[in-house]
Structures are given as structure tokens and as C-alpha cells.
Coordinates of C-alpha atoms in Angstrom, one line a residue:
M13 CA -19.6 17.2 31.1
D14 CA -22.4 18.0 28.6
L15 CA -25.7 18.2 30.3
H16 CA -28.7 18.7 27.9
F17 CA -31.9 18.7 30.0
G18 CA -35.0 18.5 28.2
D19 CA -38.1 20.6 28.6
S20 CA -40.3 17.9 30.2
K21 CA -41.1 18.6 33.8
P22 CA -41.6 16.1 36.6
T23 CA -44.9 15.6 38.3
D24 CA -45.4 16.1 42.1
D25 CA -45.5 12.1 42.3
E26 CA -42.2 11.8 40.4
R27 CA -40.3 14.6 42.3
A28 CA -41.5 13.1 45.8
P29 CA -39.6 9.8 45.9
V30 CA -36.4 11.6 44.7
D31 CA -36.5 14.3 47.2
A32 CA -37.2 11.7 49.9
L33 CA -34.0 10.0 48.8
L34 CA -31.8 13.0 48.2
G35 CA -33.4 15.8 50.4
L36 CA -35.1 19.0 49.0
P37 CA -33.1 20.7 46.1
E38 CA -31.3 23.9 47.2
S39 CA -31.1 25.7 44.0
S40 CA -32.9 26.2 40.7
W41 CA -30.1 24.3 39.1
E42 CA -31.2 21.2 41.1
G43 CA -34.9 21.8 40.3
A44 CA -36.1 24.1 43.1
D45 CA -38.8 26.4 42.2
R46 CA -36.7 29.7 42.7
S47 CA -37.2 32.5 40.0
D48 CA -34.3 34.5 41.5
A49 CA -31.7 31.8 41.0
D50 CA -29.4 31.7 38.0
L51 CA -29.4 28.8 36.0
R52 CA -26.3 29.5 34.1
W53 CA -24.0 28.0 36.8
A54 CA -24.3 25.1 39.1
R55 CA -23.8 25.1 42.9
G56 CA -22.4 22.0 44.5
G57 CA -21.5 20.1 41.3
R58 CA -18.7 18.2 42.6
A59 CA -20.9 17.0 45.7
A60 CA -23.6 16.0 43.5
R61 CA -21.2 14.0 41.3
N62 CA -19.9 12.2 44.2
R63 CA -23.5 11.0 44.8
R64 CA -23.8 9.4 41.4
D65 CA -24.0 5.9 43.2
L66 CA -27.6 7.0 44.2
L67 CA -28.7 6.8 40.5
L68 CA -29.9 3.2 40.9
P69 CA -31.7 3.9 44.1
G70 CA -33.2 6.9 42.6
L71 CA -34.5 5.0 39.5
H72 CA -35.9 2.4 42.0
A73 CA -37.7 5.2 43.9
I74 CA -39.4 6.6 40.8
N75 CA -40.3 3.3 39.5
D76 CA -41.7 2.0 42.8
R77 CA -43.8 5.1 43.1
V78 CA -45.1 5.6 39.5
G79 CA -44.6 2.3 37.8
W80 CA -42.4 3.6 35.0
I81 CA -39.5 6.2 34.6
S82 CA -40.8 9.4 32.5
E83 CA -38.6 11.8 30.6
G84 CA -39.3 14.4 33.2
A85 CA -38.7 12.2 36.2
L86 CA -35.3 11.0 34.6
G87 CA -34.4 14.6 34.0
Y88 CA -35.1 15.7 37.5
L89 CA -33.0 12.8 39.0
C90 CA -30.2 13.7 36.7
R91 CA -30.4 17.4 37.6
R92 CA -30.1 16.4 41.4
L93 CA -27.1 14.2 40.8
T94 CA -25.5 16.1 37.7
V95 CA -25.5 12.9 35.6
P96 CA -25.9 13.3 31.8
P97 CA -29.4 12.4 30.8
A98 CA -28.1 10.2 28.1
E99 CA -25.9 8.2 30.4
A100 CA -28.9 7.9 32.9
Y101 CA -31.1 6.7 30.0
G102 CA -28.4 4.1 29.3
V103 CA -28.5 2.9 32.9
A104 CA -32.4 2.9 33.2
T105 CA -32.9 0.9 30.0
F106 CA -30.2 -1.6 31.1
Y107 CA -32.4 -3.3 33.6
A108 CA -35.5 -5.3 32.9
M109 CA -37.4 -4.2 35.9
F110 CA -37.5 -0.6 34.8
S111 CA -39.5 0.9 32.0
V112 CA -39.1 4.2 30.2
A113 CA -42.4 3.8 28.5
P114 CA -45.8 4.3 30.1
R115 CA -47.3 1.2 31.6
P116 CA -50.0 0.2 34.1
T117 CA -49.2 0.7 37.9
T118 CA -49.3 -3.1 38.3
V119 CA -46.7 -5.5 36.6
L120 CA -47.1 -9.3 36.8
H121 CA -43.8 -11.1 36.1
V122 CA -44.3 -14.6 35.1
C123 CA -41.3 -16.8 35.1
T124 CA -40.7 -18.6 31.9
D125 CA -37.2 -20.1 32.7
L126 CA -36.3 -23.8 32.9
A127 CA -37.9 -25.1 36.1
C128 CA -41.1 -23.1 35.3
T129 CA -41.0 -24.0 31.7
A130 CA -40.8 -27.9 32.7
A131 CA -43.9 -27.1 35.2
G132 CA -46.1 -25.6 32.5
A133 CA -45.2 -21.9 32.3
S134 CA -46.3 -21.6 28.9
E135 CA -49.8 -22.6 29.6
L136 CA -49.8 -20.3 32.7
C137 CA -48.7 -17.4 30.5
A138 CA -51.3 -18.0 27.9
G139 CA -54.1 -18.1 30.6
V140 CA -53.0 -15.0 32.5
E141 CA -52.6 -13.0 29.1
A142 CA -56.2 -14.0 28.1
R143 CA -57.5 -12.9 31.6
L144 CA -55.4 -9.7 31.9
G145 CA -55.7 -8.1 28.6
P146 CA -55.5 -4.4 27.6
G147 CA -57.7 -2.3 30.1
S148 CA -57.1 -4.6 33.0
G149 CA -54.6 -2.1 34.5
V150 CA -52.0 -5.0 34.7
S151 CA -49.0 -5.3 32.4
V152 CA -48.0 -9.1 32.1
E153 CA -44.4 -9.6 31.4
R154 CA -42.6 -13.1 30.7
S155 CA -39.7 -13.1 33.0
P156 CA -36.5 -14.8 33.4
C157 CA -36.1 -16.9 36.7
L158 CA -37.6 -15.4 39.6
G159 CA -35.6 -17.6 42.1
L160 CA -38.7 -19.5 43.1
C161 CA -37.7 -22.7 41.4
E162 CA -38.8 -25.1 44.2
R163 CA -42.3 -23.7 43.9
A164 CA -42.4 -23.6 40.0
P165 CA -44.4 -22.2 38.0
A166 CA -44.0 -18.8 39.7
A167 CA -45.3 -15.2 39.3
L168 CA -44.5 -11.9 41.1
A169 CA -46.9 -9.0 41.1
I170 CA -45.4 -5.6 41.7
R171 CA -48.0 -2.7 42.2
S172 CA -46.5 0.8 42.3
G173 CA -47.5 3.4 44.9
D174 CA -46.4 4.7 48.3
P175 CA -45.7 2.2 49.5
V176 CA -45.1 -0.3 46.6
R177 CA -46.9 -3.5 47.0
T178 CA -45.8 -7.1 46.0
A179 CA -47.4 -10.5 46.0
V180 CA -45.7 -13.8 45.2
S181 CA -47.8 -16.6 43.6
A182 CA -45.9 -19.8 43.6
P183 CA -46.7 -22.5 42.6
S184 CA -49.1 -20.5 40.6
T185 CA -52.3 -21.1 38.7
V186 CA -54.2 -18.7 36.4
R187 CA -56.6 -17.8 39.1
E188 CA -53.9 -17.3 41.8
A189 CA -51.7 -15.3 39.5
V190 CA -54.7 -12.9 38.5
V191 CA -55.7 -12.6 42.3
A192 CA -52.0 -11.7 43.0
A193 CA -52.0 -8.9 40.4
S194 CA -55.6 -7.5 40.9
A195 CA -55.4 -7.5 44.7
P196 CA -51.8 -8.1 45.9
D197 CA -52.8 -7.1 49.6
S198 CA -55.2 -10.0 49.7
A199 CA -53.0 -12.7 48.1
P200 CA -52.2 -15.6 50.2
E201 CA -49.1 -15.4 52.3
E202 CA -45.8 -17.1 51.2
P203 CA -44.9 -20.3 52.7
P204 CA -42.2 -19.9 55.7
A205 CA -38.6 -20.1 54.3
G206 CA -38.3 -23.4 56.1
A207 CA -40.6 -24.9 53.5
A208 CA -37.9 -24.7 50.9
V209 CA -35.7 -26.8 53.1
P210 CA -36.8 -30.5 53.2
Q211 CA -34.2 -31.3 55.8
A212 CA -35.2 -28.5 58.2
G213 CA -34.7 -29.4 61.8
Q214 CA -32.7 -32.3 61.1
D215 CA -29.6 -33.1 63.2
G216 CA -26.3 -32.4 61.6
L217 CA -27.1 -29.4 59.5
V218 CA -24.5 -26.6 59.6
L219 CA -25.5 -23.8 57.2
L220 CA -29.2 -24.6 57.4
S221 CA -29.5 -25.4 61.0
R222 CA -31.4 -22.3 61.9
V223 CA -33.7 -22.0 58.8
G224 CA -37.3 -23.0 59.7
V225 CA -36.2 -23.3 63.4
V226 CA -35.5 -19.7 64.4
D227 CA -37.8 -16.6 64.1
P228 CA -35.9 -14.7 61.4
S229 CA -37.2 -11.5 62.8
S230 CA -35.9 -12.0 66.2
L231 CA -32.2 -11.2 67.1
D232 CA -32.7 -12.7 70.6
D233 CA -33.8 -16.0 69.0
Y234 CA -30.8 -15.9 66.7
R235 CA -28.5 -15.5 69.6
A236 CA -30.1 -18.1 71.5
H237 CA -29.3 -20.5 68.6
G238 CA -25.6 -19.5 68.6
G239 CA -25.7 -16.3 66.8
Y240 CA -22.8 -13.9 67.3
T241 CA -20.7 -16.6 68.8
A242 CA -18.5 -16.4 65.7
L243 CA -18.2 -12.5 65.7
R244 CA -16.9 -12.7 69.4
R245 CA -14.4 -15.4 68.5
A246 CA -13.2 -13.2 65.6
F247 CA -12.5 -10.3 67.9
E248 CA -10.5 -12.6 70.2
L249 CA -8.4 -14.0 67.1
G250 CA -7.9 -10.4 65.5
P251 CA -8.0 -9.8 61.7
A252 CA -4.9 -11.8 61.0
G253 CA -6.1 -14.7 63.1
V254 CA -9.5 -14.8 61.4
I255 CA -7.9 -14.8 57.8
R256 CA -5.6 -17.6 59.0
E257 CA -8.5 -19.8 60.1
V258 CA -10.5 -19.2 56.8
T259 CA -7.3 -20.0 54.9
D260 CA -6.7 -23.1 56.9
S261 CA -10.3 -24.3 56.5
G262 CA -9.9 -24.5 52.8
L263 CA -13.0 -22.5 52.1
V264 CA -13.5 -21.7 48.5
G265 CA -16.2 -19.2 46.8
R266 CA -19.4 -20.9 46.5
G267 CA -20.6 -18.9 43.5
G268 CA -18.9 -21.2 40.9
A269 CA -15.4 -19.8 40.5
A270 CA -14.0 -21.7 43.7
F271 CA -11.5 -19.1 44.4
P272 CA -9.8 -19.5 47.8
T273 CA -11.7 -17.2 50.1
G274 CA -8.6 -16.7 52.6
R275 CA -6.3 -15.8 49.7
K276 CA -9.0 -13.1 48.6
W277 CA -9.2 -11.7 52.0
Q278 CA -5.5 -11.5 52.6
A279 CA -4.9 -9.8 49.3
T280 CA -7.5 -7.2 50.1
A281 CA -6.2 -6.6 53.7
S282 CA -2.8 -6.1 52.6
Q283 CA -3.6 -3.2 50.3
P284 CA -2.4 0.1 51.6
D285 CA -4.9 2.1 49.7
R286 CA -7.9 3.1 51.8
P287 CA -10.7 2.7 52.3
H288 CA -11.5 -0.9 51.8
Y289 CA -14.9 -2.2 50.9
L290 CA -16.8 -5.3 51.5
V291 CA -19.5 -6.4 48.9
C292 CA -21.9 -9.2 49.3
N293 CA -23.3 -10.6 46.0
A294 CA -26.9 -11.6 46.7
D295 CA -27.9 -11.0 43.0
E296 CA -28.3 -14.8 42.3
S297 CA -29.8 -14.8 38.8
E298 CA -28.7 -18.1 37.5
P299 CA -31.7 -20.1 36.5
G300 CA -32.3 -22.8 39.1
T301 CA -30.6 -20.8 41.8
F302 CA -32.5 -20.0 45.0
K303 CA -30.3 -20.7 48.0
D304 CA -29.3 -17.2 48.9
R305 CA -32.9 -16.2 48.9
V306 CA -33.8 -19.0 51.4
I307 CA -30.9 -18.0 53.8
L308 CA -32.0 -14.2 53.6
E309 CA -35.6 -15.1 54.3
G310 CA -34.9 -17.8 57.0
D311 CA -31.7 -16.7 58.5
P312 CA -30.8 -13.0 57.8
Y313 CA -28.9 -12.3 60.9
A314 CA -26.5 -14.9 59.8
L315 CA -25.2 -12.7 56.8
V316 CA -25.0 -9.6 59.0
E317 CA -22.8 -11.3 61.4
A318 CA -20.7 -13.0 58.5
M319 CA -20.2 -9.7 56.8
T320 CA -19.1 -8.0 60.1
I321 CA -16.4 -10.7 60.5
A322 CA -15.3 -10.3 56.9
A323 CA -15.2 -6.6 57.1
Y324 CA -13.3 -6.8 60.2
A325 CA -10.7 -9.2 58.8
T326 CA -10.1 -7.2 55.7
G327 CA -10.2 -3.7 57.2
A328 CA -13.5 -2.6 55.7
H329 CA -15.7 -0.2 57.6
H330 CA -18.6 -0.1 55.0
G331 CA -20.4 -3.0 53.4
H332 CA -22.9 -3.3 50.5
V333 CA -25.4 -6.1 50.0
Y334 CA -26.4 -6.1 46.2
L335 CA -29.8 -7.8 46.5
R336 CA -31.9 -9.2 43.7
G337 CA -34.8 -6.8 42.7
E338 CA -37.1 -9.9 42.4
Y339 CA -36.7 -10.8 46.2
P340 CA -39.1 -8.5 48.1
R341 CA -39.4 -10.7 51.2
A342 CA -35.6 -11.1 51.5
L343 CA -35.5 -7.3 51.3
R344 CA -37.9 -6.8 54.1
R345 CA -36.1 -9.5 56.3
L346 CA -32.7 -8.2 55.7
E347 CA -33.7 -4.6 56.2
H348 CA -35.2 -5.5 59.6
A349 CA -32.2 -7.4 60.6
I350 CA -29.8 -4.6 59.8
T351 CA -31.9 -2.3 61.7
Q352 CA -32.1 -4.4 64.7
A353 CA -28.5 -5.1 64.7
R354 CA -27.6 -1.4 64.5
A355 CA -29.9 -0.5 67.2
R356 CA -28.5 -3.3 69.5
G357 CA -24.9 -2.4 68.9
F358 CA -24.1 -5.1 66.4
L359 CA -23.4 -2.6 63.8
G360 CA -22.5 1.0 63.9
D361 CA -19.6 3.1 65.3
D362 CA -18.6 0.6 67.9
V363 CA -19.5 -3.0 67.2
L364 CA -19.9 -4.9 70.5
G365 CA -17.7 -2.3 72.3
Q366 CA -14.7 -3.3 70.5
G367 CA -13.9 0.1 68.9
Y368 CA -14.6 -1.3 65.5
A369 CA -17.0 0.6 63.1
F370 CA -18.8 -1.2 60.5
D371 CA -22.3 -0.7 58.8
I372 CA -24.2 -2.2 55.9
E373 CA -26.1 -0.7 53.0
I374 CA -28.5 -2.6 50.8
R375 CA -28.4 -1.9 47.0
R376 CA -31.3 -3.4 44.9
G377 CA -30.7 -4.9 41.7
A378 CA -33.3 -4.6 38.9
G379 CA -33.1 -7.5 36.7
A380 CA -29.8 -8.0 35.2
Y381 CA -28.1 -11.4 35.2
I382 CA -24.7 -9.9 34.2
C383 CA -24.6 -7.9 37.5
G384 CA -23.7 -11.3 39.1
E385 CA -20.2 -10.7 37.7
E386 CA -18.3 -8.9 40.4
T387 CA -17.0 -5.9 38.3
A388 CA -20.4 -5.4 36.5
L389 CA -21.9 -5.3 40.2
F390 CA -19.4 -2.7 41.1
N391 CA -20.3 -0.6 38.0
S392 CA -24.0 -1.0 38.9
I393 CA -23.5 0.3 42.5
E394 CA -21.6 3.2 41.2
G395 CA -24.4 4.3 39.0
Y396 CA -23.3 3.0 35.6
R397 CA -24.4 0.3 33.3
G398 CA -23.8 -3.1 34.7
E399 CA -21.0 -4.0 32.2
P400 CA -17.9 -6.0 33.3
R401 CA -14.5 -4.4 33.5
S402 CA -11.3 -5.8 32.0
K403 CA -8.9 -7.4 34.3
P404 CA -6.4 -6.6 35.7
P405 CA -6.5 -4.6 37.8
F406 CA -8.3 -7.0 40.0
P407 CA -10.9 -6.0 42.7
V408 CA -8.6 -6.8 45.5
E409 CA -6.5 -3.7 44.2
K410 CA -9.1 -1.6 42.5
G411 CA -12.7 -2.6 43.1
L412 CA -15.7 -0.5 44.2
F413 CA -15.1 3.2 43.8
G414 CA -11.5 2.2 42.7
K415 CA -10.7 1.0 46.1
P416 CA -9.7 -2.6 47.4
T417 CA -12.8 -4.6 47.6
V418 CA -13.6 -8.1 48.8
E419 CA -16.6 -9.6 47.2
N420 CA -18.3 -12.8 48.2
N421 CA -21.7 -14.4 47.7
V422 CA -24.2 -15.1 50.5
E423 CA -23.3 -18.9 50.9
T424 CA -19.6 -18.3 50.9
L425 CA -20.0 -15.6 53.7
V426 CA -22.2 -17.7 56.0
N427 CA -19.6 -20.6 55.9
V428 CA -17.3 -18.2 57.9
L429 CA -19.5 -18.6 60.9
P430 CA -19.0 -22.5 61.5
I431 CA -15.2 -22.1 60.4
L432 CA -14.8 -19.9 63.6
T433 CA -17.3 -21.6 66.0
M434 CA -15.9 -25.3 65.2
G435 CA -12.4 -24.2 64.2
A436 CA -10.7 -24.6 60.8
P437 CA -9.4 -28.3 61.3
A438 CA -13.0 -29.6 62.3
Y439 CA -14.4 -27.6 59.2
A440 CA -12.0 -29.0 56.9
A441 CA -12.6 -32.5 58.1
I442 CA -16.0 -32.2 56.3
G443 CA -16.2 -32.9 52.6
T444 CA -13.0 -34.0 50.7
G445 CA -9.3 -32.7 50.8
R446 CA -9.8 -30.4 47.9
S447 CA -13.5 -29.4 48.5
T448 CA -14.0 -28.9 52.1
G449 CA -17.1 -28.1 54.2
P450 CA -20.6 -28.5 53.6
K451 CA -22.4 -27.4 50.4
L452 CA -25.8 -26.1 49.5
F453 CA -27.5 -27.5 46.5
C454 CA -30.6 -26.0 44.6
V455 CA -32.7 -29.0 43.5
S456 CA -35.8 -28.5 41.2
G457 CA -37.4 -29.9 38.1
S458 CA -38.8 -33.5 38.0
V459 CA -38.3 -34.3 41.7
D460 CA -41.0 -34.9 44.5
R461 CA -39.1 -32.8 47.1
P462 CA -37.6 -29.7 45.5
G463 CA -35.7 -27.3 47.5
I464 CA -32.3 -26.5 49.1
Y465 CA -30.1 -29.4 50.4
E466 CA -27.2 -29.4 52.4
L467 CA -24.6 -32.1 52.0
P468 CA -20.9 -32.5 52.6
F469 CA -18.7 -32.2 49.4
G470 CA -18.2 -35.7 48.0
A471 CA -21.9 -36.9 48.2
T472 CA -22.8 -38.2 44.7
L473 CA -25.3 -36.8 42.3
G474 CA -27.3 -39.9 42.9
D475 CA -27.4 -39.4 46.6
L476 CA -28.8 -36.0 46.3
L477 CA -31.5 -37.0 43.7
E478 CA -32.6 -39.9 46.0
L479 CA -32.9 -37.4 48.8
S480 CA -35.1 -35.2 46.7
G481 CA -37.3 -37.9 45.3
V482 CA -36.4 -37.9 41.6
R483 CA -39.2 -39.1 39.4
P484 CA -39.1 -42.1 37.0
R485 CA -37.9 -41.8 33.4
L486 CA -35.1 -39.5 34.2
R487 CA -33.9 -38.0 30.9
A488 CA -31.1 -35.6 31.9
V489 CA -29.7 -33.6 34.8
L490 CA -28.5 -30.0 34.4
L491 CA -25.6 -29.1 36.7
G492 CA -24.6 -25.6 37.4
G493 CA -27.7 -23.9 35.7
A494 CA -27.9 -22.3 32.4
A495 CA -24.2 -21.8 32.5
G496 CA -23.5 -25.4 33.4
G497 CA -23.8 -28.7 31.6
F498 CA -26.1 -31.7 31.0
V499 CA -25.2 -35.2 32.3
R500 CA -26.9 -38.6 31.5
P501 CA -29.1 -40.7 33.8
D502 CA -26.2 -43.2 33.9
E503 CA -23.8 -40.8 35.4
L504 CA -25.3 -40.3 38.8
D505 CA -22.2 -41.4 40.3
I506 CA -20.5 -38.2 39.8
P507 CA -19.0 -36.9 43.2
L508 CA -20.4 -33.3 43.8
T509 CA -17.0 -31.7 44.2
F510 CA -15.4 -29.0 42.2
E511 CA -12.8 -31.4 41.1
G512 CA -15.0 -34.3 40.6
T513 CA -17.5 -32.6 38.3
R514 CA -14.5 -31.2 36.3
E515 CA -13.0 -34.7 35.8
A516 CA -16.5 -35.8 34.7
G517 CA -16.4 -33.0 32.0
T518 CA -18.9 -30.9 33.5
T519 CA -19.2 -28.2 36.3
L520 CA -20.7 -27.8 39.8
G521 CA -21.2 -24.1 39.5
S522 CA -23.1 -22.6 42.2
G523 CA -24.8 -25.8 43.2
V524 CA -27.9 -26.0 40.7
V525 CA -29.2 -29.3 40.1
M526 CA -32.2 -29.6 37.7
A527 CA -33.8 -32.9 36.8
F528 CA -35.8 -33.6 33.8
D529 CA -37.9 -36.4 32.7
D530 CA -38.8 -37.6 29.5
T531 CA -42.0 -35.3 29.2
V532 CA -39.9 -32.2 29.0
P533 CA -38.8 -31.5 25.4
L534 CA -35.0 -31.1 25.4
P535 CA -34.9 -28.9 22.4
R536 CA -37.5 -26.4 24.0
L537 CA -35.1 -26.2 27.1
L538 CA -32.0 -25.5 24.9
L539 CA -33.9 -22.8 23.0
R540 CA -34.8 -21.2 26.4
I541 CA -31.3 -21.3 27.5
A542 CA -30.1 -19.7 24.3
E543 CA -32.9 -17.1 24.6
F544 CA -31.6 -16.4 28.2
F545 CA -28.1 -15.6 27.2
R546 CA -29.2 -13.4 24.4
D547 CA -31.4 -11.4 26.6
E548 CA -28.9 -11.2 29.4
S549 CA -25.7 -10.3 27.4
C550 CA -24.8 -6.7 28.1
G551 CA -23.6 -6.1 24.6
Q552 CA -20.2 -4.8 25.5
C553 CA -18.1 -7.3 23.6
V554 CA -18.6 -8.5 20.1
P555 CA -18.2 -12.4 20.7
C556 CA -21.0 -12.4 23.3
R557 CA -23.2 -9.8 21.7
V558 CA -23.2 -11.5 18.3
G559 CA -22.5 -15.1 19.4
T560 CA -25.6 -15.3 21.6
V561 CA -27.8 -14.1 18.7
R562 CA -26.3 -16.6 16.3
Q563 CA -26.6 -19.4 18.9
Q564 CA -30.3 -18.7 19.3
E565 CA -31.1 -18.4 15.6
A566 CA -29.3 -21.8 14.9
L567 CA -31.3 -23.6 17.5
H568 CA -34.5 -22.1 16.2
R569 CA -33.6 -23.7 12.8
I570 CA -32.8 -27.0 14.1
A571 CA -35.5 -27.3 16.7
E572 CA -37.6 -29.6 14.5
R573 CA -34.8 -31.3 12.6
T574 CA -32.4 -34.1 13.6
G575 CA -29.4 -35.9 11.9
A576 CA -27.8 -34.9 8.7
A577 CA -30.5 -32.1 8.2
A578 CA -29.1 -30.3 11.3
A579 CA -25.3 -31.1 10.8
D580 CA -24.7 -27.6 9.2
D581 CA -26.2 -25.7 12.1
I582 CA -24.7 -27.9 14.7
A583 CA -21.2 -27.1 13.1
L584 CA -22.1 -23.5 13.2
L585 CA -23.1 -23.8 16.9
R586 CA -19.6 -25.4 17.7
E587 CA -17.8 -22.5 15.8
V588 CA -19.6 -19.8 17.5
G589 CA -19.3 -21.4 20.8
R590 CA -15.7 -21.7 20.7
A591 CA -15.5 -18.1 19.7
M592 CA -17.6 -17.0 22.7
R593 CA -15.7 -19.1 25.1
D594 CA -12.2 -17.9 23.9
A595 CA -12.9 -14.2 23.4
S596 CA -15.7 -13.2 25.6
I597 CA -14.8 -10.5 28.3
C598 CA -16.7 -12.2 31.1
G599 CA -18.2 -15.5 32.3
L600 CA -21.5 -14.9 30.5
G601 CA -20.1 -15.3 27.0
Q602 CA -17.6 -17.8 28.0
T603 CA -20.2 -20.2 29.4
A604 CA -23.2 -19.4 27.2
W605 CA -22.5 -22.5 24.9
N606 CA -21.7 -25.1 27.8
A607 CA -25.3 -26.4 28.1
V608 CA -25.9 -26.6 24.5
E609 CA -22.5 -28.3 23.8
S610 CA -23.3 -31.0 26.6
A611 CA -26.7 -31.5 25.3
I612 CA -25.4 -32.2 21.8
D613 CA -22.3 -34.4 22.8
R614 CA -23.6 -36.1 26.0
L615 CA -27.2 -36.5 25.3
G616 CA -27.5 -36.7 21.5
A617 CA -30.1 -34.0 21.7
Y618 CA -30.5 -33.6 17.8
E619 CA -29.6 -37.1 16.6

């Protein structure tokens, strides 16, 4: 390992958060101020290298305290972890929320993604940038989706310091965004999580029954509303019995891939290699997706309980939650829930006195859509760039830290609770034969009641839009987010199931439903989707790295043209799209052409 440390020195403010995370350095090699130490050899190098997974938390610690990551701060963190500075620089520059160049202590992220674009994000950005110019002490950054689509347009202010301060402004105006950036402590409080659930408190809800009803900070309130009944049932069934119930329920992954959850759990549990790991993917970065945020903010103990059950069934004793860096309130709620569960014996060395040990660690993402792909997420946790791995081997064989790993998203995991409390047959009776159970849908755009909706699989797109109050003059509906596809207003009878949307030539994805009326210019939306994929491509494989650029360039050229004038570029788009779909390593490149293709073929976007 070739370690070339520069001459730049960290400041006291830069050293402090690193030392708080890693402990004080023990030698000059690690950065201690000891003149009698010999810098020609390293002590504890292997132990330091085994802590490489603390690189991402270390970068967060510096960025939170100072607002950016200097060469001296990066070099100090690298010394402490024995990571080559060139590699750490590659990691730091991979994430949108970090900066390796000086910037003000306050950063205002203004969302410019699909729902916010339709709600006037361009005007909001222009107004904020005019008010917060150079010398204001605020850096205004145009951001991809902040996961606040039900309150578009949205802005997130982050002020570095000890402690770091955050403020959300959504729906935002220029004045409110400026207040959030200038005085985050005095910004208005966010509405409760239940405000994002128009059905809150209604009878018949399964996954959302507690959101807006229970106090998300109270473990006792959670237990009073059925909490930890499922975990006690899991201990009665045993690991094999839990997996059998999940398999018989027909539960499939809710992140979009729809892989049978019971099969994944069984494959992990049967691996002889130890230890096993559990990873909860809470890095929902698909434009239009915000269901995991609402669950974490409104019912965080449900995830803690569900993860404990999943770990028990698969033989894992350590779990990671990979949480979006843009979710400060969800982070606070989940940290509190984990702390309370640990203090009350629901996590730790002896869960509920059953002799089973399990604990949960939170890892914050830092603004990288690609880390929603499971192997990219593993690399990110391990302290490397969040680039997908080639498969096989699959994560159930070699996942996090090279060990068998089960990975599920938040919605998938919380579905396990009703499976165990109501039983697999009753759960499977909800929905359809091939898509069982309830499903959460993120509805935003041109509707009167945006938010999270819970419906059984099999309800139609029209049913959902009627519930949400779709506005007149509907132009198009985007299913599945930026990686999904558009459908026409005359196709609202599509059943919202994995097989139903597939037969209709589109995709359900993670449950994103974005409605757009005829006031929203479709070419502008397509160009924003292309910009999103170009920015979020990790650049590892050529088809995606080059194809996303060519797609954006072609859409720029034909933005103001139609018919024969656009024919050549549309032909080029098809060729590039096929190449990305067939040859990209991961789902980002494979789906980057979907929405554009559907807009051309189903909506006649450039005719």
C-alpha cells in the first residue's frame, strides 16, 4: 500500500470530529504530536485497515463540523485509518453532499427534480440565488430529489458546526428558503409525519396504521399499538418457522426488483460462512419516492422490530441501516428508537431474554443515487466508492465485508410484521395471487392530496388517482419514477401489480406515481430525467457513462424540434438506449432510457 501524505495540516476543528469518532491517536504515525516517535514505521496498521468502514462516517464528521473537507483534514483521517489519500479523495468526491473545495458553512439544497420542477422549482432557485449571492454566507446548490415530493417545491438548509443544524422548507417560497438558510434554528417546524398520509387514522390500514396515530418517540406507545407482538411470535416460531411464514405469504421485495423475500432469507440463512449480515436499504433516492422517510419519521420502532426479526431468521447479529443523508428528521427519530430499544432490552446481547444478540448501526449516505443498488451500497459502507459489483457471487453468498448478507428496503421489512401477526394465509389473501399484501404508493405532481397511500395490490391506477384528487387536463402519469415509464390518461385501468404493469408495457418500480397536467412541458421533464441519470451515473461502465451523456445531448438538441427535424436524434436515442439497457452493469444504466422511450412511443412527445 503506497501512502503519500501531503504537508497540509488539519486544524483543531478538523481533528476534533475525527478524534471523537476514532478516539485519540496513539502514535505520530496516526497524527499524535509526539516528537520522540519514529514515523518510519506504522503501529497497528492492520487494526487501522480493519476500520476502513469508518471512512464514510469520518468524512461526514468533518463535513458536518467544518462544512467542507480540506486536504489537511482528509490526510489526517487517512492517517488514522491507513487509507491511501488518493483512494479517500475518490470516495469524498463521489458524493454530492461533500465538498473538497472551500465553501460557506451553510449550504441550501434546492430540489430541482420532477415534482419540484412541476411545482416551480426554477423560479424558486432563481429567487433564492438572487437573494443569497456571494457574501451571504450561504452556498445555494441545485439538488436532485430531496424525498419531499408531497410538499414540492422543497429546500434543505444544512449549517455546519457542533452540532450541525438543519432546516427543511417545504413547500417553500423564496422568503421561507432564505429564512431556513439564514436562521435554521428559527425556521418553522416540519409538519408531523402523518401529514404525508392522507389516509392517516382510517380503519383497515396495515403498514400505515400507526403513522400519525402513535408518538414516534415513545416505545411504550408503539407497544400499546401492537408493537413487538410480531417479534415475540418470531421467537415462538424459530428461525426456520419465520422464513416459512414469509415464504408462504408471497412477500416480494418492494424496491422494484420484486424478488421473493423468503427465498432470499433462506439462501442467506443456509450459508455456512459466518458471520451473516443484515442491511436495510433506506437510501431511497428515486425521484418521486418518499415512503421510507414517512415510515422512519412516523413509525421508526416498526423498522427496528422488523430488522430484529429478519436478523433472527437469517442468523445475523449485526444490522446496518443505510439512510439517505438528506433525511435529518428520519435520522434523529431512528437514532432515538434504536437507543430506547437497546436500553429496554429489545436490542443488545440478550433480546427479550431469548439469548439472541442483535444490534443496529446507522450509516448515512451522502447523496448518491447509485448507492440504492445493493452491491454499491455494500461498497459505500465498507469505505469505497459506491460502485456496483459484478454478479455472481450474489450478496446471499458474498455481500457486506465478503460475508452472506440479506438486503431489504424499509417497506419490505415492515411487511414482515403483519405477516407474523395475522399469519401468512391472511396476508396472502390481500392483493392478488401473484402480488400479495398491501402496497405503499408515493403520489405527487398534479394532484390535490399528494402523499403516501396504502392500497392492496390489484387496485387500478385510476382508483389511486381518484383518491389523491387528480387535477383536470391530465397529460401523463409517470410510474416507477425516473427509471419507470409514462402512461397515457386513457390507460388508468392498469392494475397496480407487478404483473399487471408488466403486461401493460410499463413498470411498477418502487411505487412512484407522478401525475402531470398539460401545464407541465413534457420535453423539460424528459431533459431533467436525462440530467439526473447523467449526474448519478457512477462512471464505472462505458455504456452508462457515455450513454447517459449522449442521451442528454440528444434531448437538448430536439427540445424545441418535432417531427422530421427530430427524427435523426430520436433514432440515435433508441440506439443509445438499447446499448445502455443491454450492456450496463447495473439497473441505473439499464433503466436510464425507459422514461424517455415511453414518452416518445406512448405519448408522442416529439411529434
